[in-house]
Amino acid sequence: MDDTIYIKNVLKDIWTDAVAEENKCEIIKFDDFLITQSHTSCSKFNKTAFASDLAVIKNNSHLEYYTKLGSYKNKFNSVVALIKRVIRKSAKFIIYPMVVQQNSINLHTARCFQHINSYLNTQEDTSQKLSMLERSTLQNAQNAEINSKQLYTIMLELDLLKEENRKLRNEINRIGGEKQNEDNPDSTNS
Amino acid sequence: MKIIQIVPTLNYGDAIGNHVIAIKRILERMGYKTAIYCYSFHKKITEPDVYLIPTLKELKPSDVVIYHMSIGSELNRQVADFKCRKIMIYHNITPPHFFEIDSYDKVEMCKNGLADVKALAGKFDYCIADSSFNRQDLINMGYDGDKIDVISIMVAMDDYKSTPDQSVIDHYNDGYTNILFVGRVAPNKKHEDMIRTFAYYKKNINPKSRLILAGSHDDQSNYYNYLTAYIEKLGVSDIEFTSHISFAGILALYKTADVFLCLSEHEGFCVPLIEAMIFDVPIIAYSSCAVPETMGGSGIVVENKSPVFLSKVIDAVINDENLRKRMIESERKRLEDFKYAPLSKQFEEALEKFIANVKKKS
């Protein structure tokens, strides 16, 4: 039989089997799983990337108020002077106040991120301390468990020794009694 | 006259990067003066005559530019304005909607890429598509079908004869059934469907099995983190993301794979299918885009993604010796169509015809 036909027949049989068992599949679909994730971003916090973004914000938070205009040909002097004057006036009354306002926003944004950074560092310290405390508590608990297990074993051994001791005492008493009988046979007979 | 290739980024070891280098060698063999220009290239690339775009000098009207189109880039439209003869090799662009779950940047990049392809209809003198699917894609975007030929991506099969990483082979040769997929972690590849199928397979059919998802991923990407959370939710073990792995490592993965599973929903060609064929790994692939064309009737192409059905198919492929043998046989036959020599000849002929028919720009 041709390979393709053979493979198709095998697939047909498997499909018939699978349809019968389809309702057995209880594995959640990825799309349904995503709905449970509330469509929130799943990317993890990256401290290095955060620190690098913060550095960029801090370094670029201050915009320069004045940018020097470039060179020009001497023959256009009068035209250029007029244009420069227009630019200077616009800059003074329109652009300059905007830049001041933007600088203020930038400054506060940078400071705000700096606060978040400090907060994260504090959280990290606390988290490290907590995890150390957790480890030491766990170690103590493990030690206590080991001690209690050892104590239990000792108690068991003690019980065994007590039992052994009791048996030995009985044996000694029995042997003692027999010896006494051998020494004074009359006493027994009478 | 010189013939240069331009690609936004020349990656090391990926399908397009290897294809660009294969074409460069064909051009050199044909006696043309050639070079590759890109915005950036991987530090491991040792191929000579690879330059950065800013070093590209003015082209003459008789020169030929071969542009590899695969992503949104400012180069797309710049190249179209070059005053020389131009060929586009279209590798396809992933539809943006796939990336909505992952990143808005990627959505924008794909949107821009598709907009560029549409805007450039008629600006290139000739197009080569990796597959008939890609050719149809171009026609749908307003390109002239008579000026598009289909020439498959060239896979350097001799490279796959090199020594695989023994430590990887030892690691995976442990009596477990290895189900393999190779490809970067991207939403169009549908890793979630493979995970769901594997969860059913492992629980109900073969507990001694593992799913190896080989390919680069970004730890910070939403999609990757959703996948890891999904795996956690399903409580399934033995799913391994290998991240970027050496070429010897990839060879070792193919060597130890029992089955190659591909449930991708968008592929312009899908080179890993050819790689699996090289290593006689039986392939189970979902029928979408260019996948059935690349498979060419070999292996198993399924129309349904039911985990129950797919798990049973995997089980049959692993345990039915006759089925496995027939699949491998069909894949070996298909592999003949991707041999370097006929593809290289096809490319040479297409290029010679282009040079003879398309006169230099005035």
Coordinates of C-alpha atoms in Angstrom, one line a residue:
Chain A
M1 CA 0.0 0.0 0.0
D2 CA 1.2 3.5 -0.8
D3 CA 2.7 5.3 2.2
T4 CA 0.3 8.3 2.0
I5 CA -2.8 6.0 1.9
Y6 CA -1.5 3.9 4.8
I7 CA -0.8 6.9 6.9
K8 CA -4.2 8.4 6.1
N9 CA -5.9 5.1 7.1
V10 CA -4.0 5.1 10.4
L11 CA -5.0 8.7 11.1
K12 CA -8.7 7.9 10.3
D13 CA -8.7 5.0 12.9
I14 CA -7.0 7.2 15.5
W15 CA -9.5 10.0 14.8
T16 CA -12.5 7.6 15.4
D17 CA -10.9 6.5 18.7
A18 CA -10.1 10.1 19.7
V19 CA -13.6 11.4 19.1
A20 CA -15.0 8.8 21.5
E21 CA -12.6 9.9 24.2
E22 CA -12.7 13.7 23.5
N23 CA -14.8 14.4 26.5
K24 CA -12.1 13.0 28.7
C25 CA -9.8 16.0 28.0
E26 CA -10.2 18.4 30.9
I27 CA -7.0 20.4 30.2
I28 CA -7.8 24.1 30.3
K29 CA -7.3 25.9 27.0
F30 CA -4.7 28.6 26.9
D31 CA -7.3 31.3 25.9
D32 CA -9.4 30.4 28.9
F33 CA -6.3 30.5 31.1
L34 CA -5.5 34.0 29.8
I35 CA -8.9 35.2 30.9
T36 CA -8.1 34.2 34.4
Q37 CA -4.9 36.3 34.2
S38 CA -7.1 39.4 34.0
H39 CA -5.3 40.6 30.9
T40 CA -2.5 42.1 33.1
S41 CA 1.0 42.2 31.9
C42 CA 2.8 39.1 32.9
S43 CA 6.4 40.4 32.5
K44 CA 8.5 40.1 35.6
F45 CA 10.1 43.1 37.3
N46 CA 13.7 43.6 36.1
K47 CA 15.7 45.6 38.6
T48 CA 18.6 46.2 36.2
A49 CA 16.3 47.6 33.4
F50 CA 14.5 49.7 35.9
A51 CA 17.8 51.2 37.2
S52 CA 19.0 51.9 33.7
D53 CA 15.7 53.6 32.7
L54 CA 15.9 55.6 35.9
A55 CA 19.4 56.7 35.0
V56 CA 18.3 57.9 31.6
I57 CA 15.3 59.8 33.1
K58 CA 17.6 61.5 35.7
N59 CA 20.3 62.4 33.1
N60 CA 17.8 63.9 30.6
S61 CA 15.3 65.5 33.0
H62 CA 16.7 69.0 32.4
L63 CA 16.0 70.6 29.0
E64 CA 18.3 73.3 27.8
Y65 CA 16.5 76.7 27.5
Y66 CA 18.8 78.1 24.9
T67 CA 20.1 76.4 21.7
K68 CA 22.7 78.3 19.7
L69 CA 21.6 78.8 16.1
G70 CA 24.0 77.5 13.5
S71 CA 26.2 79.3 10.9
Y72 CA 24.9 81.1 7.8
K73 CA 26.1 82.8 4.8
N74 CA 27.0 86.5 5.2
K75 CA 25.0 87.7 2.2
F76 CA 21.8 86.7 4.0
N77 CA 22.7 88.5 7.2
S78 CA 19.7 90.8 7.4
V79 CA 17.2 88.1 6.7
V80 CA 18.8 85.7 9.2
A81 CA 18.9 88.5 11.8
L82 CA 15.2 89.0 11.4
I83 CA 14.4 85.3 11.6
K84 CA 16.6 85.0 14.6
R85 CA 14.7 87.8 16.3
V86 CA 11.4 86.2 15.6
I87 CA 12.7 83.0 17.0
R88 CA 14.0 84.7 20.1
K89 CA 10.8 86.5 20.7
S90 CA 8.7 83.3 20.3
A91 CA 11.2 81.4 22.5
K92 CA 10.9 84.0 25.2
F93 CA 7.1 84.1 25.3
I94 CA 6.1 80.7 24.2
I95 CA 8.8 78.1 24.3
Y96 CA 10.6 79.2 27.4
P97 CA 7.6 79.0 29.8
M98 CA 6.8 75.5 28.3
V99 CA 10.3 74.3 28.8
V100 CA 10.2 75.6 32.4
Q101 CA 7.0 73.7 33.0
Q102 CA 8.3 70.6 31.3
N103 CA 11.5 70.7 33.4
S104 CA 9.4 70.9 36.5
I105 CA 7.4 67.8 35.4
N106 CA 10.6 66.0 34.5
L107 CA 12.2 66.8 37.8
H108 CA 9.3 65.5 39.7
T109 CA 9.0 62.4 37.6
A110 CA 12.7 61.6 38.1
R111 CA 12.3 62.2 41.9
C112 CA 9.2 60.1 42.0
F113 CA 11.0 57.2 40.3
Q114 CA 13.9 57.7 42.7
H115 CA 11.5 57.3 45.6
I116 CA 10.2 54.1 44.0
N117 CA 13.7 52.9 43.7
S118 CA 14.5 53.6 47.3
Y119 CA 11.2 51.9 48.3
L120 CA 12.2 48.8 46.3
N121 CA 15.6 48.8 47.9
T122 CA 14.0 48.9 51.4
Q123 CA 11.6 46.2 50.4
E124 CA 14.5 44.1 49.1
D125 CA 16.4 44.5 52.4
T126 CA 13.2 43.6 54.4
S127 CA 12.6 40.6 52.1
Q128 CA 16.2 39.4 52.6
K129 CA 15.9 39.8 56.3
L130 CA 12.6 37.9 56.3
S131 CA 14.0 35.2 54.2
M132 CA 17.0 34.8 56.5
L133 CA 14.7 34.7 59.5
E134 CA 12.5 32.1 57.7
R135 CA 15.6 30.0 57.0
S136 CA 16.8 30.2 60.6
T137 CA 13.2 29.4 62.0
L138 CA 13.1 26.5 59.6
Q139 CA 16.5 25.3 60.8
N140 CA 15.4 25.6 64.4
A141 CA 12.2 23.7 63.7
Q142 CA 14.2 20.9 62.0
N143 CA 16.6 20.8 64.9
A144 CA 13.6 20.6 67.3
E145 CA 12.1 17.8 65.3
I146 CA 15.4 15.9 65.2
N147 CA 15.8 16.4 69.0
S148 CA 12.2 15.1 69.7
K149 CA 12.9 12.1 67.4
Q150 CA 16.1 11.4 69.3
L151 CA 14.3 11.8 72.7
Y152 CA 11.6 9.4 71.5
T153 CA 14.2 6.8 70.5
I154 CA 15.9 7.2 73.9
M155 CA 12.6 6.7 75.7
L156 CA 11.9 3.6 73.7
E157 CA 15.4 2.3 74.5
L158 CA 14.8 3.1 78.2
D159 CA 11.6 1.2 78.2
L160 CA 13.3 -1.8 76.6
L161 CA 16.1 -1.6 79.2
K162 CA 13.5 -1.4 82.0
E163 CA 11.8 -4.5 80.6
E164 CA 15.1 -6.3 80.3
N165 CA 15.9 -5.2 83.8
R166 CA 12.6 -6.5 85.1
K167 CA 13.2 -9.9 83.4
L168 CA 16.7 -10.1 84.8
R169 CA 15.4 -9.4 88.3
N170 CA 12.8 -12.1 88.0
E171 CA 15.6 -14.5 86.8
I172 CA 17.8 -13.5 89.7
N173 CA 14.9 -14.0 92.1
R174 CA 14.1 -17.4 90.5
I175 CA 17.7 -18.6 90.7
G176 CA 18.0 -17.2 94.3
G177 CA 14.9 -19.2 95.3
E178 CA 16.1 -22.4 93.7
K179 CA 19.5 -22.1 95.5
Q180 CA 17.8 -21.5 98.8
N181 CA 15.8 -24.7 98.2
E182 CA 18.9 -26.7 97.4
D183 CA 20.6 -25.4 100.7
N184 CA 17.6 -26.2 102.9
P185 CA 15.8 -29.1 101.3
D186 CA 14.0 -29.9 104.6
S187 CA 12.3 -26.6 104.8
T188 CA 10.7 -27.3 101.5
N189 CA 9.7 -30.8 102.4
S190 CA 8.2 -29.8 105.7
Chain B
M1 CA 28.1 45.3 -12.7
K2 CA 27.8 44.1 -9.2
I3 CA 25.1 42.2 -7.4
I4 CA 24.6 43.1 -3.7
Q5 CA 22.3 41.6 -1.1
I6 CA 20.6 43.8 1.5
V7 CA 19.0 42.4 4.7
P8 CA 18.0 44.5 7.8
T9 CA 19.8 42.2 10.2
L10 CA 22.2 39.3 9.3
N11 CA 21.7 36.7 12.1
Y12 CA 24.0 33.8 12.8
G13 CA 22.5 30.3 12.2
D14 CA 19.0 31.4 11.4
A15 CA 17.2 30.4 8.1
I16 CA 17.4 33.8 6.4
G17 CA 21.0 34.4 7.5
N18 CA 22.1 31.0 6.1
H19 CA 20.1 31.6 2.9
V20 CA 21.7 35.0 2.3
I21 CA 25.2 33.5 2.7
A22 CA 24.2 30.6 0.4
I23 CA 23.1 33.1 -2.3
K24 CA 26.4 35.0 -1.9
R25 CA 28.4 31.9 -2.6
I26 CA 26.3 31.1 -5.7
L27 CA 26.9 34.7 -7.0
E28 CA 30.6 34.3 -6.4
R29 CA 30.7 31.0 -8.2
M30 CA 28.8 32.7 -11.1
G31 CA 31.7 35.2 -11.2
Y32 CA 29.8 38.3 -10.0
K33 CA 31.2 40.9 -7.7
T34 CA 29.0 40.7 -4.6
A35 CA 28.6 41.7 -1.0
I36 CA 26.1 41.7 1.8
Y37 CA 24.9 45.0 3.4
C38 CA 22.9 45.2 6.6
Y39 CA 22.2 47.4 9.7
S40 CA 23.8 44.9 12.0
F41 CA 25.3 41.4 11.9
H42 CA 26.0 38.8 14.5
K43 CA 29.6 38.8 15.8
K44 CA 29.9 35.1 15.0
I45 CA 29.5 35.7 11.3
T46 CA 32.9 35.2 9.6
E47 CA 31.7 35.4 6.0
P48 CA 33.9 38.0 4.1
D49 CA 32.4 41.0 2.4
V50 CA 29.7 41.7 4.9
Y51 CA 29.3 45.5 5.5
L52 CA 27.1 47.9 7.4
I53 CA 24.6 49.9 5.3
P54 CA 26.2 53.4 5.8
T55 CA 29.3 52.1 3.9
L56 CA 27.2 51.4 0.8
K57 CA 28.4 53.5 -2.1
E58 CA 26.2 54.8 -4.8
L59 CA 24.9 52.1 -7.1
K60 CA 25.1 52.2 -10.9
P61 CA 22.0 51.7 -13.0
S62 CA 23.3 48.3 -14.2
D63 CA 23.9 47.0 -10.7
V64 CA 21.4 44.5 -9.1
V65 CA 20.2 44.7 -5.5
I66 CA 18.7 41.6 -4.0
Y67 CA 16.6 42.6 -1.0
H68 CA 15.4 40.2 1.7
M69 CA 12.0 41.2 3.0
S70 CA 10.9 39.7 6.3
I71 CA 10.2 42.5 8.7
G72 CA 9.1 46.2 9.1
S73 CA 12.2 48.3 8.6
E74 CA 13.0 51.7 7.2
L75 CA 15.2 50.0 4.7
N76 CA 12.2 48.5 2.9
R77 CA 11.2 51.8 1.3
Q78 CA 14.8 53.1 1.0
V79 CA 15.8 50.1 -1.2
A80 CA 12.7 50.6 -3.4
D81 CA 14.1 54.1 -4.3
F82 CA 17.5 52.8 -5.4
K83 CA 18.2 53.7 -9.1
C84 CA 19.3 50.2 -10.1
R85 CA 17.7 46.8 -10.9
K86 CA 16.0 45.3 -7.9
I87 CA 14.9 41.8 -6.8
M88 CA 12.9 41.1 -3.7
I89 CA 13.2 37.8 -1.9
Y90 CA 10.0 37.5 0.1
H91 CA 10.3 35.5 3.3
N92 CA 6.8 36.5 4.6
I93 CA 5.8 38.8 7.5
T94 CA 3.9 37.4 10.4
P95 CA 0.4 38.9 10.7
P96 CA 0.4 41.5 13.5
H97 CA -2.6 40.1 15.4
F98 CA -0.5 37.2 16.6
F99 CA 1.6 39.6 18.7
E100 CA -1.3 41.4 20.4
I101 CA -0.8 39.1 23.4
D102 CA 3.0 39.8 23.5
S103 CA 4.1 43.3 22.6
Y104 CA 2.7 46.4 21.0
D105 CA 6.1 47.1 19.5
K106 CA 6.1 43.8 17.6
V107 CA 2.5 44.4 16.4
E108 CA 3.6 47.8 15.0
M109 CA 6.7 46.3 13.5
C110 CA 4.7 43.6 11.6
K111 CA 2.0 46.2 10.7
N112 CA 4.7 48.5 9.2
G113 CA 6.3 45.5 7.4
L114 CA 3.0 44.5 5.7
A115 CA 2.2 48.2 4.9
D116 CA 5.7 48.4 3.3
V117 CA 5.2 45.2 1.2
K118 CA 1.9 46.6 0.0
A119 CA 3.3 50.0 -0.8
L120 CA 6.2 48.5 -2.7
A121 CA 4.0 46.6 -5.2
G122 CA 5.5 47.3 -8.7
K123 CA 8.6 48.9 -7.3
F124 CA 10.7 45.8 -7.7
D125 CA 11.6 44.4 -11.1
Y126 CA 11.3 40.8 -10.0
C127 CA 10.4 38.8 -6.9
I128 CA 11.4 35.4 -5.5
A129 CA 9.1 33.7 -2.9
D130 CA 10.2 30.9 -0.6
S131 CA 7.0 29.1 -1.1
S132 CA 3.8 29.2 -3.3
F133 CA 2.1 30.4 -0.1
N134 CA 4.4 33.4 0.0
R135 CA 3.9 34.0 -3.8
Q136 CA 0.1 34.1 -3.3
D137 CA 0.6 36.4 -0.4
L138 CA 2.4 38.9 -2.7
I139 CA -0.2 38.5 -5.4
N140 CA -2.9 39.3 -2.8
M141 CA -1.0 42.5 -2.0
G142 CA -1.1 43.7 -5.6
Y143 CA 2.1 42.2 -7.0
D144 CA 2.2 40.9 -10.6
G145 CA 2.2 37.1 -10.4
D146 CA 4.2 36.8 -13.7
K147 CA 7.1 38.5 -12.1
I148 CA 7.2 36.1 -9.1
D149 CA 9.0 32.8 -9.0
V150 CA 9.1 30.3 -6.2
I151 CA 12.5 29.1 -5.1
S152 CA 12.8 27.4 -1.7
I153 CA 15.2 28.5 1.0
M154 CA 18.5 26.8 0.6
V155 CA 19.4 24.6 3.6
A156 CA 23.1 23.9 3.9
M157 CA 22.6 20.2 4.5
D158 CA 26.4 19.4 4.8
D159 CA 26.5 21.6 7.9
Y160 CA 24.2 19.0 9.6
K161 CA 26.9 16.3 9.2
S162 CA 29.0 18.0 11.8
T163 CA 29.5 16.5 15.3
P164 CA 26.6 17.0 17.7
D165 CA 27.1 18.0 21.3
Q166 CA 27.7 14.7 23.1
S167 CA 26.8 16.1 26.5
V168 CA 23.3 17.0 25.2
I169 CA 22.9 13.5 23.7
D170 CA 23.9 11.9 27.0
H171 CA 21.4 14.2 28.9
Y172 CA 18.4 13.3 26.7
N173 CA 19.2 9.6 26.1
D174 CA 17.7 8.5 29.4
G175 CA 14.8 6.3 28.3
Y176 CA 12.3 9.2 28.1
T177 CA 10.3 9.8 24.9
N178 CA 11.6 13.2 23.5
I179 CA 9.0 15.3 21.7
L180 CA 10.9 18.2 20.0
F181 CA 10.0 21.6 18.5
V182 CA 12.6 24.0 17.2
G183 CA 11.8 27.7 16.7
R184 CA 11.9 30.9 18.6
V185 CA 9.2 31.4 21.2
A186 CA 6.7 33.6 19.3
P187 CA 2.9 33.6 19.5
N188 CA 2.4 32.4 15.9
K189 CA 4.3 29.2 16.7
K190 CA 1.6 28.3 19.1
H191 CA 3.7 26.8 21.9
E192 CA 0.6 26.7 24.1
D193 CA -1.0 24.1 21.8
M194 CA 2.1 21.9 22.1
I195 CA 2.1 22.3 25.9
R196 CA -1.6 21.4 26.1
T197 CA -1.2 18.3 23.9
F198 CA 1.9 17.2 25.9
A199 CA 0.0 17.7 29.2
Y200 CA -2.6 15.2 28.0
Y201 CA -0.1 12.8 26.5
K202 CA 2.0 12.7 29.6
K203 CA -0.9 12.3 32.0
N204 CA -2.9 9.7 30.0
I205 CA -0.5 7.9 27.7
N206 CA 3.2 8.1 28.5
P207 CA 4.4 9.6 31.9
K208 CA 8.0 8.9 30.8
S209 CA 8.1 11.7 28.2
R210 CA 9.3 15.2 27.8
L211 CA 8.7 18.2 25.5
I212 CA 11.7 20.1 24.4
L213 CA 11.0 23.6 23.1
A214 CA 14.3 24.7 21.5
G215 CA 14.7 28.2 20.4
S216 CA 15.5 31.7 21.6
H217 CA 13.1 33.5 24.0
D218 CA 13.0 36.7 25.8
D219 CA 12.6 36.2 29.6
Q220 CA 10.8 39.5 29.8
S221 CA 8.3 38.9 27.1
N222 CA 4.6 38.7 28.0
Y223 CA 4.1 35.6 25.8
Y224 CA 6.9 33.6 27.4
N225 CA 5.8 34.5 30.9
Y226 CA 2.2 33.5 30.1
L227 CA 3.5 30.2 28.8
T228 CA 5.4 29.5 32.0
A229 CA 2.4 30.5 34.1
Y230 CA 0.2 28.1 31.9
I231 CA 2.6 25.2 32.5
E232 CA 2.5 25.9 36.2
K233 CA -1.3 26.0 36.1
L234 CA -1.5 22.7 34.3
G235 CA 1.0 21.2 36.8
V236 CA 2.9 19.4 34.0
S237 CA 6.6 18.6 34.4
D238 CA 9.3 17.8 31.9
I239 CA 8.7 20.8 29.6
E240 CA 12.0 22.4 28.8
F241 CA 12.7 25.7 27.1
T242 CA 16.3 25.5 26.0
S243 CA 16.6 29.2 25.1
H244 CA 19.4 29.9 22.5
I245 CA 21.4 26.8 22.0
S246 CA 24.6 26.1 20.0
F247 CA 24.4 24.5 16.6
A248 CA 26.0 21.3 17.9
G249 CA 23.4 21.3 20.7
I250 CA 20.6 21.6 18.0
L251 CA 22.1 18.7 16.2
A252 CA 22.1 16.6 19.4
L253 CA 18.4 17.5 20.0
Y254 CA 17.4 16.2 16.6
K255 CA 19.5 13.1 17.2
T256 CA 17.7 12.3 20.4
A257 CA 14.2 13.3 19.3
D258 CA 11.5 10.6 18.9
V259 CA 9.1 12.8 17.2
F260 CA 9.0 16.4 15.8
L261 CA 5.8 18.2 16.7
C262 CA 4.9 21.5 14.9
L263 CA 1.6 23.2 15.6
S264 CA 2.5 26.6 14.3
E265 CA -0.2 28.7 12.7
H266 CA 2.0 30.9 10.5
E267 CA 5.0 29.9 8.6
G268 CA 6.3 31.2 5.3
F269 CA 8.4 28.1 4.8
C270 CA 9.5 26.4 8.1
V271 CA 13.1 25.3 7.9
P272 CA 13.0 23.1 11.1
L273 CA 10.8 20.7 9.2
I274 CA 13.6 20.2 6.7
E275 CA 16.1 19.8 9.6
A276 CA 13.9 17.1 11.1
M277 CA 13.8 15.3 7.8
I278 CA 17.6 15.4 7.6
F279 CA 17.7 13.6 10.9
D280 CA 15.0 11.0 10.1
V281 CA 12.7 12.3 12.8
P282 CA 9.1 11.6 12.1
I283 CA 7.1 14.8 11.8
I284 CA 3.6 15.6 13.0
A285 CA 2.7 19.1 11.7
Y286 CA -0.5 21.2 11.8
S287 CA -1.8 22.2 8.3
S288 CA -1.4 25.9 8.1
C289 CA 0.2 28.4 5.6
A290 CA 3.3 27.0 3.9
V291 CA 3.6 23.9 6.2
P292 CA 1.7 21.4 4.0
E293 CA 3.7 22.7 1.0
T294 CA 7.0 22.2 2.7
M295 CA 5.9 18.7 4.0
G296 CA 4.9 17.9 0.4
G297 CA 2.8 14.8 1.4
S298 CA 5.5 13.4 3.7
G299 CA 5.2 12.8 7.5
I300 CA 1.9 13.5 9.1
V301 CA 0.0 16.7 8.5
V302 CA -3.1 17.1 10.8
E303 CA -6.1 19.3 10.4
N304 CA -7.1 19.2 14.0
K305 CA -5.4 20.3 17.3
S306 CA -7.4 18.1 19.7
P307 CA -5.0 17.1 22.4
V308 CA -6.6 13.6 22.6
F309 CA -6.2 13.1 18.9
L310 CA -2.7 14.5 18.7
S311 CA -1.6 12.4 21.8
K312 CA -2.8 9.2 20.1
V313 CA -1.0 10.2 16.9
I314 CA 2.2 10.7 18.8
D315 CA 1.7 7.4 20.5
A316 CA 1.1 5.6 17.2
V317 CA 4.2 7.2 15.7
I318 CA 6.3 6.1 18.6
N319 CA 5.0 2.5 18.9
D320 CA 3.9 1.5 15.4
E321 CA 7.1 0.6 13.8
N322 CA 5.5 0.2 10.4
L323 CA 4.0 3.7 10.5
R324 CA 7.2 5.2 11.7
K325 CA 9.2 3.5 8.9
R326 CA 6.8 4.7 6.2
M327 CA 6.8 8.3 7.6
I328 CA 10.6 8.4 7.6
E329 CA 10.7 6.9 4.1
S330 CA 8.3 9.6 2.8
E331 CA 10.4 12.4 4.5
R332 CA 13.6 11.1 2.9
K333 CA 11.9 11.3 -0.6
R334 CA 10.7 14.8 0.1
L335 CA 14.1 15.9 1.2
E336 CA 15.4 15.2 -2.3
D337 CA 13.5 18.3 -3.4
F338 CA 15.5 20.5 -1.1
K339 CA 18.9 19.4 -2.2
Y340 CA 21.3 22.3 -2.7
A341 CA 22.4 21.5 -6.3
P342 CA 18.9 21.8 -8.0
L343 CA 17.9 24.8 -5.9
S344 CA 21.1 26.5 -6.7
K345 CA 20.7 25.8 -10.4
Q346 CA 17.1 27.1 -10.3
F347 CA 18.4 30.3 -8.7
E348 CA 21.2 30.7 -11.2
E349 CA 18.8 30.3 -14.1
A350 CA 16.3 32.8 -12.7
L351 CA 19.0 35.3 -12.1
E352 CA 20.5 35.0 -15.6
K353 CA 17.0 35.3 -17.1
F354 CA 16.5 38.5 -15.0
I355 CA 19.8 40.0 -16.0
A356 CA 19.1 39.3 -19.7
N357 CA 15.5 40.5 -19.7
V358 CA 15.5 43.5 -17.3
K359 CA 17.6 46.2 -18.8
K360 CA 19.6 48.6 -16.7
K361 CA 17.8 51.6 -15.2
S362 CA 18.0 54.9 -17.1

